[in-house]
Amino acid sequence: VLDIFHDTGYWEGDVRQQNSKGEWLYIHAIVNTVKDVDGNDIGVVAVNRDITSRREMEKALEESEERFRLAGKAAYDLIYEWKPQEGILKWFGDIDQLLGFPQGHISNNSEAWVDIIHPEDLHILEEITTHQSTNTEAISCEYRVRHAEGHYLFWWDHAMPILDEEGQPVKWIGICVDKTQQLQSIKELQERDKLLRIIGENFPKSYLSVINPDFTIGYTNGQEFKLRGLDPNQFVGLHTKDIFAVYGEEVLKKLLH
C-alpha cells in the first residue's frame, strides 16, 4: 500500500481497524496527496467510511447462497432465483454439469437457457414468464430441456414468489427436478404390463392376474374366464385366499410365495 501511495500519490481500498471496544471494523479508505500550485506535496487527505454492515450483509448473502447450493444438491437437482422485472436468472447448483455443457454456458447466459427448451414447450416458458411478472400464486409445470449430447430431459419446475411491502412479486425462488428416469421407468412398466395382458388375454386356456402387495387381485383376465363363462371383473378386489381356498392350504402357500 505504501509503495503504491508513494508512486502515485493515491490509494483506495478496504482495511480493518479496531475501535475502542476492541471490535474489528471494515473501513473503506481513500488517501490522496494535496499539492500546492507548484506541484509540491503539502499534505495528505484521507476519507474513511465504515462499511462493516455492508460486509456483514455480503457475508450473510454468500452463506445464504451456499445453503441454496447445498439444498439443491441434497433435496433437488437445482434451485434458481428469477427476477422478472430485471430479467436476471441465477442458478444455485451446477446446471452446466447437469446438462453436459461447459462451465458458465447456461448458468451465465439466460438466452442459452431458453435455447435448450424443447420447441414444443417454449409456450410453457412464455406463460411462466407472463405469470411471474404480475401474479403471486405458486406455479408448477413440466417441460423438456436439451442435454449437450442432443437428447431431451423431462424437468418438473415449481416456484413461489417473494413479495415486496405492497404484495407485488420482486423475485421467484424455484426448484427443478429431473424426472426423466422416473418417467422412463413408468413407460417401461406400462409397456411390460401391456404385453403381459395381451399374452394373458389371448393365450389358450390361460389367464393373467396382477396381485397387489396385500394379496388382493388388482387385475385379472384371460381365455380361461371365457371358457368358463365368468366375468373376470368379479374377482378384482378379492383376497387370494378367498379365491384359491379350494386348492388347500399348502397349495395356497406355494401360490402366494
Coordinates of C-alpha atoms in Angstrom, one line a residue:
V1 CA 0.0 0.0 0.0
L2 CA 2.8 2.4 0.9
D3 CA 4.6 1.7 -2.3
I4 CA 1.6 2.4 -4.4
F5 CA 0.9 5.6 -2.5
H6 CA 4.5 6.7 -2.8
D7 CA 4.5 6.1 -6.6
T8 CA 1.0 7.6 -7.4
G9 CA 0.1 9.8 -4.5
Y10 CA -3.3 8.0 -4.3
W11 CA -4.6 4.8 -2.7
E12 CA -8.1 3.4 -2.3
G13 CA -9.1 0.1 -0.6
D14 CA -10.6 -1.8 2.3
V15 CA -8.8 -2.2 5.7
R16 CA -9.7 -3.4 9.1
Q17 CA -9.4 -1.2 12.2
Q18 CA -10.1 -1.9 15.8
N19 CA -12.3 0.5 17.8
S20 CA -12.2 1.4 21.5
K21 CA -14.4 -1.6 22.4
G22 CA -12.0 -4.0 20.8
E23 CA -14.3 -4.7 17.8
W24 CA -12.9 -5.0 14.3
L25 CA -14.5 -2.8 11.7
Y26 CA -14.2 -2.8 8.0
I27 CA -13.2 0.6 6.7
H28 CA -13.2 1.8 3.1
A29 CA -10.3 4.3 2.8
I30 CA -9.4 6.8 0.2
V31 CA -6.0 8.6 0.6
N32 CA -4.8 11.3 -1.7
T33 CA -1.9 13.8 -1.6
V34 CA -2.5 17.6 -1.6
K35 CA -0.2 19.7 -3.8
D36 CA 0.5 23.4 -3.9
V37 CA 0.3 25.5 -7.1
D38 CA 3.9 24.4 -7.9
G39 CA 3.0 20.7 -7.7
N40 CA 4.8 20.1 -4.3
D41 CA 3.3 17.8 -1.8
I42 CA 2.0 19.8 1.2
G43 CA -0.3 17.3 2.9
V44 CA -2.5 14.2 2.8
V45 CA -6.3 13.9 2.7
A46 CA -7.8 10.7 3.9
V47 CA -11.5 9.7 3.8
N48 CA -12.6 6.7 5.8
R49 CA -16.1 5.1 5.6
D50 CA -17.3 2.4 7.9
I51 CA -18.6 -0.5 5.7
T52 CA -18.9 -3.1 8.4
S53 CA -22.6 -3.5 7.9
R54 CA -22.2 -3.9 4.1
R55 CA -19.5 -6.5 4.6
E56 CA -21.7 -8.5 7.1
M57 CA -24.6 -8.4 4.6
E58 CA -22.3 -9.6 1.8
K59 CA -21.1 -12.4 4.0
A60 CA -24.7 -13.4 5.0
L61 CA -25.6 -13.4 1.3
E62 CA -22.7 -15.7 0.5
E63 CA -23.6 -18.1 3.3
S64 CA -27.3 -18.0 2.1
E65 CA -26.2 -18.8 -1.5
E66 CA -24.1 -21.6 -0.2
R67 CA -27.0 -23.1 1.7
F68 CA -29.1 -22.8 -1.5
R69 CA -26.4 -24.7 -3.4
L70 CA -26.2 -27.4 -0.8
A71 CA -30.0 -27.7 -0.7
G72 CA -30.0 -28.0 -4.4
K73 CA -27.6 -30.9 -4.3
A74 CA -29.4 -32.6 -1.3
A75 CA -33.1 -32.3 -2.0
Y76 CA -33.5 -31.2 -5.6
D77 CA -31.4 -31.1 -8.8
L78 CA -31.4 -27.3 -8.9
I79 CA -32.6 -24.2 -7.2
Y80 CA -33.0 -20.9 -9.1
E81 CA -33.8 -17.3 -8.4
W82 CA -35.6 -15.3 -11.1
K83 CA -36.2 -11.5 -11.1
P84 CA -38.7 -11.0 -13.9
Q85 CA -38.6 -7.2 -13.8
E86 CA -34.9 -7.2 -14.3
G87 CA -34.6 -10.3 -16.4
I88 CA -32.0 -11.8 -14.0
L89 CA -31.8 -15.6 -13.7
K90 CA -29.5 -17.1 -11.1
W91 CA -28.9 -20.8 -10.6
F92 CA -27.9 -22.5 -7.3
G93 CA -26.4 -25.8 -8.3
D94 CA -24.3 -26.8 -11.3
I95 CA -26.8 -26.6 -14.2
D96 CA -23.9 -26.7 -16.7
Q97 CA -22.6 -30.0 -15.5
L98 CA -26.1 -31.5 -15.1
L99 CA -26.8 -30.8 -18.8
G100 CA -23.3 -31.6 -20.0
F101 CA -22.3 -28.1 -21.0
P102 CA -19.0 -26.2 -20.3
Q103 CA -18.9 -24.2 -17.1
G104 CA -20.9 -21.0 -17.5
H105 CA -22.6 -21.9 -20.8
I106 CA -26.1 -22.0 -19.3
S107 CA -25.6 -20.5 -15.8
N108 CA -24.2 -17.2 -17.1
N109 CA -26.4 -16.9 -20.2
S110 CA -30.2 -16.6 -20.0
E111 CA -30.5 -16.8 -23.8
A112 CA -28.7 -20.1 -23.8
W113 CA -31.2 -21.4 -21.3
V114 CA -34.1 -20.5 -23.5
D115 CA -32.3 -22.1 -26.5
I116 CA -32.3 -25.6 -24.9
I117 CA -36.0 -25.6 -24.1
H118 CA -37.8 -28.0 -26.4
P119 CA -39.5 -26.0 -29.2
E120 CA -42.9 -27.6 -28.4
D121 CA -42.5 -26.4 -24.8
L122 CA -41.4 -22.8 -25.4
H123 CA -45.0 -21.7 -24.9
I124 CA -44.9 -23.1 -21.3
L125 CA -41.8 -20.9 -20.6
E126 CA -43.6 -17.9 -22.1
E127 CA -46.7 -18.5 -19.9
I128 CA -44.5 -18.8 -16.8
T129 CA -42.7 -15.6 -17.5
T130 CA -46.0 -13.7 -18.0
H131 CA -47.4 -15.2 -14.8
Q132 CA -44.4 -14.4 -12.7
S133 CA -44.4 -10.7 -13.8
T134 CA -47.9 -10.0 -12.3
N135 CA -49.2 -12.9 -10.3
T136 CA -48.5 -14.1 -6.8
E137 CA -49.6 -17.7 -7.0
A138 CA -47.1 -20.6 -6.9
I139 CA -46.7 -22.4 -10.2
S140 CA -45.8 -26.0 -11.1
C141 CA -45.1 -27.3 -14.6
E142 CA -43.2 -29.8 -16.7
Y143 CA -41.1 -29.2 -19.8
R144 CA -38.2 -30.7 -21.8
V145 CA -34.7 -29.4 -21.9
R146 CA -32.0 -30.5 -24.3
H147 CA -28.8 -32.1 -23.0
A148 CA -25.5 -31.2 -24.6
E149 CA -25.5 -34.7 -26.2
G150 CA -28.7 -34.0 -28.0
H151 CA -31.3 -35.9 -26.1
Y152 CA -34.1 -34.3 -24.0
L153 CA -34.7 -34.5 -20.3
F154 CA -38.1 -34.1 -18.6
W155 CA -38.0 -31.5 -15.9
W156 CA -40.5 -30.6 -13.2
D157 CA -40.4 -26.9 -12.1
H158 CA -42.1 -25.5 -9.0
A159 CA -41.7 -21.8 -8.0
M160 CA -43.0 -19.5 -5.3
P161 CA -42.9 -15.6 -5.3
I162 CA -41.1 -13.3 -2.8
L163 CA -43.3 -10.3 -2.3
D164 CA -42.4 -6.6 -1.5
E165 CA -44.2 -4.5 1.0
E166 CA -47.0 -3.8 -1.4
G167 CA -47.6 -7.5 -2.1
Q168 CA -46.1 -7.5 -5.5
P169 CA -43.6 -10.2 -6.7
V170 CA -40.0 -8.9 -6.8
K171 CA -38.4 -12.3 -7.4
W172 CA -39.2 -16.0 -7.6
I173 CA -37.5 -19.0 -5.9
G174 CA -37.9 -22.2 -7.8
I175 CA -36.7 -25.8 -7.8
C176 CA -36.1 -28.1 -10.8
V177 CA -36.2 -31.9 -10.6
D178 CA -35.1 -34.2 -13.4
K179 CA -37.9 -36.7 -13.8
T180 CA -36.5 -38.4 -16.9
Q181 CA -35.6 -41.7 -15.3
Q182 CA -38.9 -41.9 -13.3
L183 CA -41.0 -41.3 -16.5
Q184 CA -38.8 -43.8 -18.4
S185 CA -39.4 -46.4 -15.7
I186 CA -43.2 -45.8 -15.8
K187 CA -43.2 -46.1 -19.5
E188 CA -41.3 -49.4 -19.4
L189 CA -43.7 -50.8 -16.7
Q190 CA -46.7 -49.7 -18.8
E191 CA -45.3 -51.4 -21.9
R192 CA -44.4 -54.6 -20.0
D193 CA -47.9 -54.6 -18.4
K194 CA -49.5 -54.2 -21.9
L195 CA -47.5 -57.1 -23.3
L196 CA -48.4 -59.4 -20.4
R197 CA -52.1 -58.5 -20.7
I198 CA -52.0 -59.3 -24.4
I199 CA -50.4 -62.7 -23.7
G200 CA -52.7 -63.5 -20.8
E201 CA -55.9 -62.5 -22.7
N202 CA -55.1 -64.3 -25.9
F203 CA -53.1 -67.5 -24.9
P204 CA -55.5 -70.5 -25.0
K205 CA -56.7 -71.9 -21.6
S206 CA -54.9 -69.3 -19.5
Y207 CA -55.4 -66.2 -17.5
L208 CA -53.3 -63.3 -16.2
S209 CA -53.6 -61.8 -12.7
V210 CA -51.9 -58.9 -11.1
I211 CA -51.8 -59.4 -7.3
N212 CA -51.4 -56.4 -5.0
P213 CA -49.0 -56.3 -2.1
D214 CA -51.9 -57.1 0.3
F215 CA -52.7 -60.2 -1.8
T216 CA -55.9 -58.8 -3.3
I217 CA -56.5 -59.1 -7.1
G218 CA -55.7 -55.8 -8.9
Y219 CA -56.4 -57.1 -12.4
T220 CA -57.3 -60.4 -14.0
N221 CA -58.3 -61.6 -17.4
G222 CA -57.8 -64.4 -20.0
Q223 CA -59.2 -67.1 -22.2
E224 CA -59.9 -69.3 -19.2
F225 CA -62.7 -67.0 -18.0
K226 CA -64.4 -67.0 -21.4
L227 CA -64.3 -70.8 -21.5
R228 CA -65.9 -71.0 -18.0
G229 CA -68.4 -68.2 -18.8
L230 CA -67.0 -66.0 -15.9
D231 CA -66.7 -62.2 -15.7
P232 CA -63.1 -61.5 -14.6
N233 CA -64.1 -58.2 -13.0
Q234 CA -66.0 -60.0 -10.2
F235 CA -62.6 -61.2 -8.8
V236 CA -60.9 -57.8 -8.7
G237 CA -60.5 -56.7 -5.1
L238 CA -61.0 -60.1 -3.6
H239 CA -58.2 -61.7 -1.5
T240 CA -56.3 -64.6 -3.0
K241 CA -57.3 -66.8 0.0
D242 CA -61.0 -66.3 -0.9
I243 CA -60.3 -67.4 -4.5
F244 CA -57.8 -70.2 -4.1
A245 CA -59.1 -71.7 -0.8
V246 CA -60.5 -74.7 -2.6
Y247 CA -56.9 -75.8 -3.5
G248 CA -55.9 -76.4 0.1
E249 CA -53.6 -74.5 2.5
E250 CA -50.3 -76.0 1.2
V251 CA -51.0 -75.3 -2.4
L252 CA -52.2 -71.8 -1.5
K253 CA -48.9 -71.1 0.3
K254 CA -47.0 -72.1 -2.8
L255 CA -49.2 -69.8 -5.0
L256 CA -48.6 -66.8 -2.7
H257 CA -44.9 -67.3 -2.3

